[in-house]
Amino acid sequence: MSRDFDLVVFGATGFTGKLVAEYISRSAQKLRWAIAGRNQAKLEALGLGVPVLVADALDAAAVAGIARRTKVICTTAGPYAKYGSEIVAACAEHGTHYCDLTGELQWMRRMIDAHDERAKQTGARIVHTCGFDSIPSDLGTWAVQQEFIKAYGKPATSVTALFGESSGALSGGTVASGIQTAVEAGADRSIRQVLANPYALDPDPYADRPPSPDEGGIGWDSRLKMFTIPFVMAGINTRVVRRAHALSGFPWGKDFVYREVMSTPGSPRGLVMATAMTAGLAGLAFAMKRPRLRDALAKRAPQPGEGPTPEQREKGHWKTRFVAEAGNHRLLYVAADRHGDPGYASTAKMLGESALSLALDPLTAAGGCTTPSIAMGQFLLDRLRRAGLTFEVAG
Ligand SMILES: NC(=O)c1ccc[n+]([C@@H]2O[C@H](COP(=O)([O-])OP(=O)(O)OC[C@H]3O[C@@H](n4cnc5c(N)ncnc54)[C@H](OP(=O)(O)O)[C@@H]3O)[C@@H](O)[C@H]2O)c1
């Protein structure tokens, strides 16, 4: 491709966009890159010393103008269902690789239906969910399966991801994106059906597949001796893992089962935590379905542009355990970042490295709406390990 830029970071003035642009600025050598957004003065005030491109995300022609000039667009302008569609359309049309941080399942389904075919024709790799949602789940499951095959000569028939110790907080854009999904779901039954379908992102979401209900209530994992409860992001991450498996032709078997839960310690204190967190999650789900409660919550939550402090981000951390099994064989695997909160410091590394991988690595994956593990696989794993994240066999 002969284009002006290797990479454009779109939405660089937002809370997460700034962190990603700063990450790229620190990490990238010999990269021709630019920042983009709707407000020239705000973009210039970032002081990154790279070209500034101005476009409103809703202006299809302006966005297409950027897509034609760069090899990759990495966008943090969300809620994506509000601001993301023209960018995906332009990237699919002009063969421009794309990555984002969306967790808006209904919007991803719309993008797949509208642009997957065109992206396959132009070779554009459209890669959603390149942050804490869903890289640990998607790349972690792919990596644990590689290790399982190495150890036992065959893939695991089930993988359970247990999201454990972590510390962090939310930004305004994340809150706005959650509300966007709740509003859309409240207004449209077909969207509620998409959100409830465990195979919502599969090429054929209604194909005959093993039942994979989302977790409900408090459970006990006898292998790890920990309590398990529903994980708030499982409704997105599990669908991404299943899409990756389907796109690669079901190499782990058509009956492969992926589960995702949150874990708390197997102690009386762990049980109290599990009970409180399950009740909190149920309360949140209840409130999000009721417009007045939702509005009240939104007013008290961080607003667009706001998010966790530098200290919260630096002191933050996360750890995900994977239990992979087939018959009597079992493998324990851990993905973690000890130096960054999941949603922002660590997500900036994950999205930044995804963007750099799309721009610089000799990837061979075909175009289309894929997932991080399908588009970037081992290249991304190596990059994230170099960036300080852990992906390793733990027993
Ligand atoms: N998956 C994950 O792990 C993860 C983690 C973090 C964030 N996220 C997602 O990332 C997204 C951003 O979150 P955030 O907190 O960083 O949001 P934010 O601070 O509100 O930033 C939003 C960005 O979008 C830009 N924008 C809004 N409307 C636009 C338009 N019409 N044209 C061009 N640019 C426009 C804003 O530009 P202005 O500055 O000009 O207003 C800003 O740069 C959210 O969807 C959130 O859910 C996901």
Coordinates of C-alpha atoms and ligand atoms in Angstrom, one line a residue:
M1 CA 0.0 0.0 0.0
S2 CA 1.4 3.4 -0.8
R3 CA -0.3 5.8 1.6
D4 CA 0.7 8.9 3.6
F5 CA 0.5 7.2 7.0
D6 CA 0.9 3.8 8.5
L7 CA -1.5 4.6 11.3
V8 CA -4.1 7.2 12.3
V9 CA -5.4 7.4 15.9
F10 CA -8.9 8.7 15.6
G11 CA -10.5 10.2 18.8
A12 CA -7.1 11.1 20.3
T13 CA -8.7 13.9 22.4
G14 CA -10.8 11.5 24.4
F15 CA -9.9 10.0 27.8
T16 CA -8.7 6.6 26.4
G17 CA -7.6 8.1 23.0
K18 CA -5.1 10.3 24.7
L19 CA -3.6 7.3 26.6
V20 CA -3.4 5.3 23.3
A21 CA -1.8 8.2 21.4
E22 CA 0.7 8.7 24.2
Y23 CA 1.5 5.0 24.1
I24 CA 2.0 5.0 20.4
S25 CA 4.2 8.1 20.7
R26 CA 6.4 6.4 23.3
S27 CA 6.6 3.0 21.6
A28 CA 6.7 3.6 17.9
Q29 CA 9.8 4.0 15.9
K30 CA 9.9 4.6 12.2
L31 CA 6.2 4.9 12.1
R32 CA 4.4 7.5 9.9
W33 CA 1.4 8.3 12.0
A34 CA -1.1 11.1 12.7
I35 CA -3.9 11.9 15.2
A36 CA -7.4 12.7 14.1
G37 CA -10.7 14.0 15.6
R38 CA -13.2 16.7 15.2
N39 CA -11.5 19.5 17.1
Q40 CA -8.2 20.8 15.7
A41 CA -7.3 23.0 18.7
K42 CA -7.8 20.1 21.1
L43 CA -5.8 17.8 18.9
E44 CA -2.9 20.3 18.6
A45 CA -3.0 20.9 22.4
L46 CA -1.9 17.3 22.9
G47 CA 1.5 18.4 21.8
L48 CA 2.5 15.1 20.2
G49 CA 4.3 16.7 17.3
V50 CA 2.6 14.5 14.6
P51 CA 0.2 15.6 11.8
V52 CA -3.3 16.5 12.9
L53 CA -6.3 15.5 10.7
V54 CA -9.7 17.0 11.3
A55 CA -12.9 15.1 10.6
D56 CA -16.3 14.6 12.2
A57 CA -16.9 10.9 12.7
L58 CA -20.4 11.4 11.2
D59 CA -19.1 13.0 8.0
A60 CA -18.7 10.0 5.7
A61 CA -16.7 11.9 3.0
A62 CA -14.3 13.4 5.6
V63 CA -13.8 10.0 7.2
A64 CA -13.2 8.3 3.8
G65 CA -10.6 11.0 3.1
I66 CA -8.7 9.8 6.1
A67 CA -9.2 6.1 5.4
R68 CA -7.7 6.5 1.9
R69 CA -4.5 8.1 3.3
T70 CA -3.6 5.6 5.9
K71 CA -2.9 1.9 6.2
V72 CA -4.6 1.6 9.6
I73 CA -7.2 3.5 11.6
C74 CA -7.3 2.9 15.3
T75 CA -10.4 4.6 16.8
T76 CA -11.4 5.4 20.4
A77 CA -14.4 7.6 19.4
G78 CA -17.3 6.0 21.3
P79 CA -20.0 5.1 21.9
Y80 CA -19.3 3.3 18.7
A81 CA -22.9 2.8 17.8
K82 CA -23.1 6.6 17.7
Y83 CA -19.7 7.6 16.2
G84 CA -18.2 4.4 14.7
S85 CA -20.2 3.3 11.7
E86 CA -18.8 5.6 9.0
I87 CA -15.3 4.8 10.0
V88 CA -15.8 1.0 9.7
A89 CA -17.6 1.6 6.4
A90 CA -14.8 3.7 5.0
C91 CA -12.1 1.2 6.2
A92 CA -13.9 -1.7 4.6
E93 CA -14.4 0.2 1.4
H94 CA -10.8 1.4 1.0
G95 CA -8.9 -1.7 2.3
T96 CA -7.8 0.1 5.4
H97 CA -7.1 -2.0 8.5
Y98 CA -9.1 -1.0 11.6
C99 CA -9.1 -1.6 15.3
D100 CA -11.2 -0.3 18.2
L101 CA -12.3 -0.8 21.8
T102 CA -16.0 -1.4 21.3
G103 CA -18.0 -3.7 23.6
E104 CA -21.3 -2.8 21.9
L105 CA -22.4 -6.2 20.7
Q106 CA -25.4 -5.1 18.8
W107 CA -23.3 -2.6 16.8
M108 CA -20.6 -5.2 16.0
R109 CA -23.3 -7.5 14.6
R110 CA -24.5 -4.6 12.4
M111 CA -21.0 -3.9 11.2
I112 CA -20.4 -7.6 10.4
D113 CA -23.7 -7.7 8.5
A114 CA -23.0 -4.5 6.6
H115 CA -19.3 -4.7 5.9
D116 CA -17.7 -8.1 6.3
E117 CA -18.2 -9.0 2.6
R118 CA -16.7 -5.8 1.4
A119 CA -13.8 -6.0 3.8
K120 CA -13.0 -9.5 2.6
Q121 CA -12.9 -8.1 -1.0
T122 CA -10.7 -5.2 -0.2
G123 CA -8.5 -7.1 2.4
A124 CA -9.3 -4.7 5.2
R125 CA -8.9 -6.4 8.6
I126 CA -11.7 -5.0 10.8
V127 CA -10.8 -5.9 14.4
H128 CA -13.2 -4.8 17.1
T129 CA -12.6 -5.4 20.9
C130 CA -8.9 -4.7 21.1
G131 CA -8.9 -3.7 24.8
F132 CA -9.6 -5.4 28.1
D133 CA -12.7 -6.5 26.2
S134 CA -11.8 -8.9 24.7
I135 CA -8.1 -9.4 24.2
P136 CA -7.5 -11.4 27.4
S137 CA -10.4 -13.7 26.6
D138 CA -9.8 -14.1 22.8
L139 CA -6.0 -14.1 22.7
G140 CA -5.8 -16.0 26.1
T141 CA -8.1 -18.8 24.8
W142 CA -6.2 -19.0 21.6
A143 CA -2.8 -19.1 23.5
V144 CA -4.0 -21.7 26.0
Q145 CA -5.2 -23.9 23.2
Q146 CA -1.7 -23.7 21.5
E147 CA -0.1 -24.8 24.8
F148 CA -2.7 -27.6 25.4
I149 CA -2.0 -29.0 21.9
K150 CA 1.7 -28.8 22.6
A151 CA 1.3 -30.7 25.9
Y152 CA -1.4 -33.3 25.0
G153 CA -1.4 -33.4 21.2
K154 CA -5.0 -32.3 20.9
P155 CA -7.1 -29.2 21.8
A156 CA -9.0 -28.8 25.0
T157 CA -12.7 -29.5 24.7
S158 CA -13.6 -26.8 27.3
V159 CA -12.0 -23.6 28.5
T160 CA -13.2 -21.6 31.5
A161 CA -11.8 -18.1 32.0
L162 CA -12.0 -16.9 35.6
F163 CA -11.5 -13.1 35.9
G164 CA -10.0 -12.6 39.4
E165 CA -8.0 -10.0 41.2
S166 CA -8.2 -6.6 39.6
S167 CA -8.4 -2.9 40.4
G168 CA -9.6 0.0 38.3
A169 CA -12.4 2.4 37.6
L170 CA -14.6 3.5 34.6
S171 CA -14.4 6.4 32.2
G172 CA -17.3 8.6 30.9
G173 CA -17.1 7.0 27.4
T174 CA -17.4 3.5 28.8
V175 CA -20.5 4.5 30.9
A176 CA -22.0 6.3 27.8
S177 CA -21.4 3.1 25.7
G178 CA -23.1 0.9 28.3
I179 CA -26.1 3.3 28.4
Q180 CA -26.2 3.4 24.6
T181 CA -26.6 -0.4 24.5
A182 CA -29.2 -0.3 27.2
V183 CA -31.2 2.4 25.4
E184 CA -31.1 0.5 22.1
A185 CA -32.1 -2.8 23.8
G186 CA -35.0 -1.1 25.6
A187 CA -36.3 0.2 22.3
D188 CA -35.9 -2.9 20.1
R189 CA -36.7 -6.5 20.8
S190 CA -34.4 -7.7 18.0
I191 CA -31.5 -6.1 19.8
R192 CA -32.4 -7.9 23.0
Q193 CA -32.4 -11.1 21.0
V194 CA -28.9 -10.4 19.7
L195 CA -27.6 -9.6 23.2
A196 CA -29.1 -12.8 24.6
N197 CA -27.7 -15.1 21.8
P198 CA -24.4 -16.8 23.0
Y199 CA -23.5 -17.1 19.3
A200 CA -24.5 -13.5 18.4
L201 CA -21.2 -12.8 16.5
D202 CA -20.9 -16.1 14.8
P203 CA -21.0 -16.0 11.0
D204 CA -24.3 -17.8 11.4
P205 CA -25.7 -16.8 14.8
Y206 CA -28.6 -19.3 14.5
A207 CA -26.6 -22.4 13.5
D208 CA -27.0 -25.6 15.5
R209 CA -24.4 -25.1 18.3
P210 CA -24.0 -26.5 21.9
P211 CA -26.1 -24.7 24.4
S212 CA -23.9 -22.1 26.1
P213 CA -26.0 -20.1 28.6
D214 CA -24.4 -17.2 30.3
E215 CA -23.6 -17.8 34.0
G216 CA -26.1 -16.9 36.6
G217 CA -25.7 -16.8 40.4
I218 CA -22.9 -17.9 42.7
G219 CA -21.0 -21.2 42.0
W220 CA -17.9 -23.0 43.3
D221 CA -14.9 -24.0 41.2
S222 CA -13.6 -27.2 42.8
R223 CA -10.5 -27.2 40.6
L224 CA -9.3 -23.8 41.8
K225 CA -11.2 -23.8 45.1
M226 CA -12.8 -20.4 44.4
F227 CA -16.3 -19.0 44.3
T228 CA -17.6 -18.0 40.8
I229 CA -20.1 -15.3 39.9
P230 CA -21.3 -13.8 36.6
F231 CA -18.7 -11.6 35.0
V232 CA -20.0 -8.3 33.7
M233 CA -18.2 -8.4 30.4
A234 CA -18.8 -12.1 29.7
G235 CA -21.8 -11.3 27.4
I236 CA -19.3 -9.7 25.0
N237 CA -16.1 -11.7 25.5
T238 CA -17.7 -15.1 25.1
R239 CA -19.3 -14.1 21.8
V240 CA -15.9 -12.9 20.5
V241 CA -14.2 -16.1 21.5
R242 CA -16.9 -18.1 19.8
R243 CA -16.7 -16.0 16.6
A244 CA -12.9 -16.5 16.5
H245 CA -13.5 -20.3 16.8
A246 CA -16.1 -20.3 14.1
L247 CA -14.1 -18.1 11.7
S248 CA -11.1 -20.5 12.0
G249 CA -13.3 -23.5 11.1
F250 CA -13.9 -25.0 14.6
P251 CA -10.4 -26.4 15.1
W252 CA -11.3 -27.2 18.7
G253 CA -14.3 -29.3 17.7
K254 CA -17.9 -28.3 17.1
D255 CA -18.7 -29.2 20.8
F256 CA -16.0 -26.9 22.2
V257 CA -17.4 -25.0 25.2
Y258 CA -16.1 -21.6 26.4
R259 CA -17.3 -20.2 29.8
E260 CA -16.4 -17.0 31.5
V261 CA -16.9 -16.1 35.1
M262 CA -15.6 -13.8 37.8
S263 CA -13.8 -15.5 40.8
T264 CA -13.4 -14.6 44.4
P265 CA -11.2 -16.4 47.0
G266 CA -12.5 -19.6 48.5
S267 CA -12.8 -18.2 52.0
P268 CA -15.7 -16.7 54.1
R269 CA -14.5 -13.3 53.0
G270 CA -14.6 -14.5 49.3
L271 CA -18.2 -15.7 49.8
V272 CA -19.2 -12.3 51.2
M273 CA -17.5 -10.6 48.2
A274 CA -19.3 -13.0 45.8
T275 CA -22.6 -12.3 47.4
A276 CA -22.2 -8.5 47.4
M277 CA -20.9 -8.4 43.8
T278 CA -23.7 -10.6 42.5
A279 CA -26.3 -8.4 44.2
G280 CA -24.6 -5.3 42.8
L281 CA -24.6 -6.7 39.3
A282 CA -28.3 -7.7 39.5
G283 CA -29.1 -4.2 40.8
L284 CA -27.2 -2.6 37.9
A285 CA -29.0 -4.8 35.3
F286 CA -32.3 -3.8 36.9
A287 CA -31.5 -0.1 36.9
M288 CA -30.2 -0.1 33.3
K289 CA -33.6 -1.3 32.1
R290 CA -35.5 1.6 33.7
P291 CA -35.0 5.0 32.1
R292 CA -35.3 7.1 35.2
L293 CA -32.9 5.0 37.3
R294 CA -30.6 4.8 34.3
D295 CA -30.6 8.6 33.9
A296 CA -30.0 9.1 37.7
L297 CA -27.0 6.7 37.5
A298 CA -25.6 8.4 34.4
K299 CA -25.7 11.8 36.2
R300 CA -23.5 10.5 39.0
A301 CA -21.1 8.5 36.8
P302 CA -18.0 10.0 35.1
Q303 CA -18.9 12.2 32.1
P304 CA -17.3 11.9 28.6
G305 CA -13.6 12.9 28.9
E306 CA -13.4 11.9 32.5
G307 CA -11.9 8.7 34.0
P308 CA -9.6 7.2 36.6
T309 CA -6.7 9.2 37.9
P310 CA -3.0 8.6 36.9
E311 CA -2.5 7.0 40.3
Q312 CA -5.5 4.7 39.9
R313 CA -4.2 3.7 36.5
E314 CA -0.7 3.0 37.5
K315 CA -1.6 1.1 40.7
G316 CA -4.2 -0.9 38.8
H317 CA -3.8 -4.5 37.8
W318 CA -5.7 -7.5 36.5
K319 CA -5.4 -11.3 36.4
T320 CA -7.4 -13.9 34.4
R321 CA -7.0 -17.7 35.0
F322 CA -7.9 -20.2 32.2
V323 CA -8.7 -23.8 33.0
A324 CA -8.5 -25.9 29.8
E325 CA -9.6 -29.5 29.9
A326 CA -10.1 -32.5 27.7
G327 CA -10.9 -35.8 29.5
N328 CA -8.4 -36.3 32.3
H329 CA -6.0 -33.7 30.9
R330 CA -6.0 -30.2 32.4
L331 CA -3.9 -27.1 31.9
L332 CA -3.9 -23.9 34.0
Y333 CA -2.9 -20.7 32.2
V334 CA -2.7 -17.1 33.4
A335 CA -3.0 -13.8 31.5
A336 CA -2.3 -10.7 33.6
D337 CA -1.0 -7.2 33.8
R338 CA 0.5 -6.2 37.1
H339 CA 1.3 -2.7 36.0
G340 CA -1.9 -1.1 34.8
D341 CA -5.6 -0.9 35.4
P342 CA -7.6 -3.1 33.0
G343 CA -9.7 -0.5 31.3
Y344 CA -7.2 2.3 30.6
A345 CA -3.4 1.8 31.3
S346 CA -3.5 -1.8 30.2
T347 CA -6.1 -1.2 27.5
A348 CA -3.9 1.5 26.0
K349 CA -1.1 -1.1 25.7
M350 CA -3.5 -3.7 24.2
L351 CA -5.1 -1.3 21.6
G352 CA -1.7 0.4 20.9
E353 CA 0.0 -2.9 20.2
S354 CA -2.9 -4.1 18.1
A355 CA -2.7 -0.9 16.0
L356 CA 1.1 -1.3 15.7
S357 CA 0.7 -5.0 14.8
L358 CA -1.8 -4.1 12.0
A359 CA 0.5 -1.4 10.7
L360 CA 3.9 -3.1 11.0
D361 CA 3.7 -6.9 11.3
P362 CA 3.8 -9.3 8.3
L363 CA 0.3 -10.5 9.0
T364 CA -1.2 -13.2 6.8
A365 CA -4.8 -13.3 8.0
A366 CA -7.5 -12.5 5.3
G367 CA -9.6 -9.4 5.4
G368 CA -13.0 -9.2 6.9
C369 CA -14.5 -8.6 10.4
T370 CA -12.3 -10.8 12.5
T371 CA -11.0 -10.8 16.1
P372 CA -7.6 -9.9 17.6
S373 CA -6.5 -13.6 17.8
I374 CA -7.5 -14.3 14.2
A375 CA -6.1 -11.1 12.7
M376 CA -2.9 -10.9 14.7
G377 CA -2.4 -14.1 16.8
Q378 CA 1.2 -14.8 17.7
F379 CA 2.4 -11.4 16.6
L380 CA 0.1 -9.7 19.1
L381 CA 1.0 -12.2 21.8
D382 CA 4.7 -11.4 21.4
R383 CA 4.0 -7.7 21.4
L384 CA 1.9 -7.8 24.6
R385 CA 4.6 -9.9 26.4
R386 CA 7.2 -7.3 25.4
A387 CA 4.9 -4.6 26.7
G388 CA 4.9 -6.3 30.1
L389 CA 1.7 -8.4 30.0
T390 CA 1.9 -12.0 31.2
F391 CA 0.5 -14.9 29.1
E392 CA 1.9 -18.2 30.6
V393 CA 1.2 -21.7 31.6
A394 CA 0.7 -21.8 35.4
G395 CA 0.3 -25.6 36.0
Ligands
LIG1 N1 -13.0 -2.3 25.7 C1 -12.4 -1.7 26.7 O1 -11.7 -2.4 27.4 C2 -12.5 -0.2 26.7 C3 -11.7 0.5 27.6 C4 -11.8 1.9 27.6 C5 -12.7 2.5 26.8 N2 -13.5 1.8 26.0 C6 -14.4 2.4 25.0 O2 -13.8 3.4 24.3 C7 -14.7 4.4 24.0 C8 -14.2 5.8 24.4 O3 -14.2 5.9 25.8 P1 -13.6 7.3 26.5 O4 -14.0 7.2 27.9 O5 -12.2 7.5 26.0 O6 -14.6 8.4 25.8 P2 -14.5 10.0 25.7 O7 -13.4 10.4 26.7 O8 -15.8 10.5 25.8 O9 -13.9 10.2 24.3 C9 -14.7 10.1 23.1 C10 -13.9 10.6 21.9 O10 -14.8 10.5 20.8 C11 -14.7 11.8 20.1 N3 -15.9 12.1 19.4 C12 -17.2 12.2 19.9 N4 -18.0 12.5 18.9 C13 -17.3 12.7 17.8 C14 -17.6 13.1 16.5 N5 -18.8 13.3 16.1 N6 -16.6 13.1 15.6 C15 -15.3 12.9 15.9 N7 -14.9 12.5 17.2 C16 -15.9 12.4 18.1 C17 -14.4 12.8 21.2 O11 -13.9 14.0 20.7 P3 -13.9 15.4 21.5 O12 -12.8 15.4 22.4 O13 -13.8 16.4 20.4 O14 -15.2 15.5 22.2 C18 -13.4 12.0 22.0 O15 -12.1 12.1 21.4 C19 -16.0 4.1 24.6 O16 -16.9 3.4 23.7 C20 -15.6 3.0 25.7 O17 -16.6 2.1 26.0 C21 -13.4 0.4 25.9

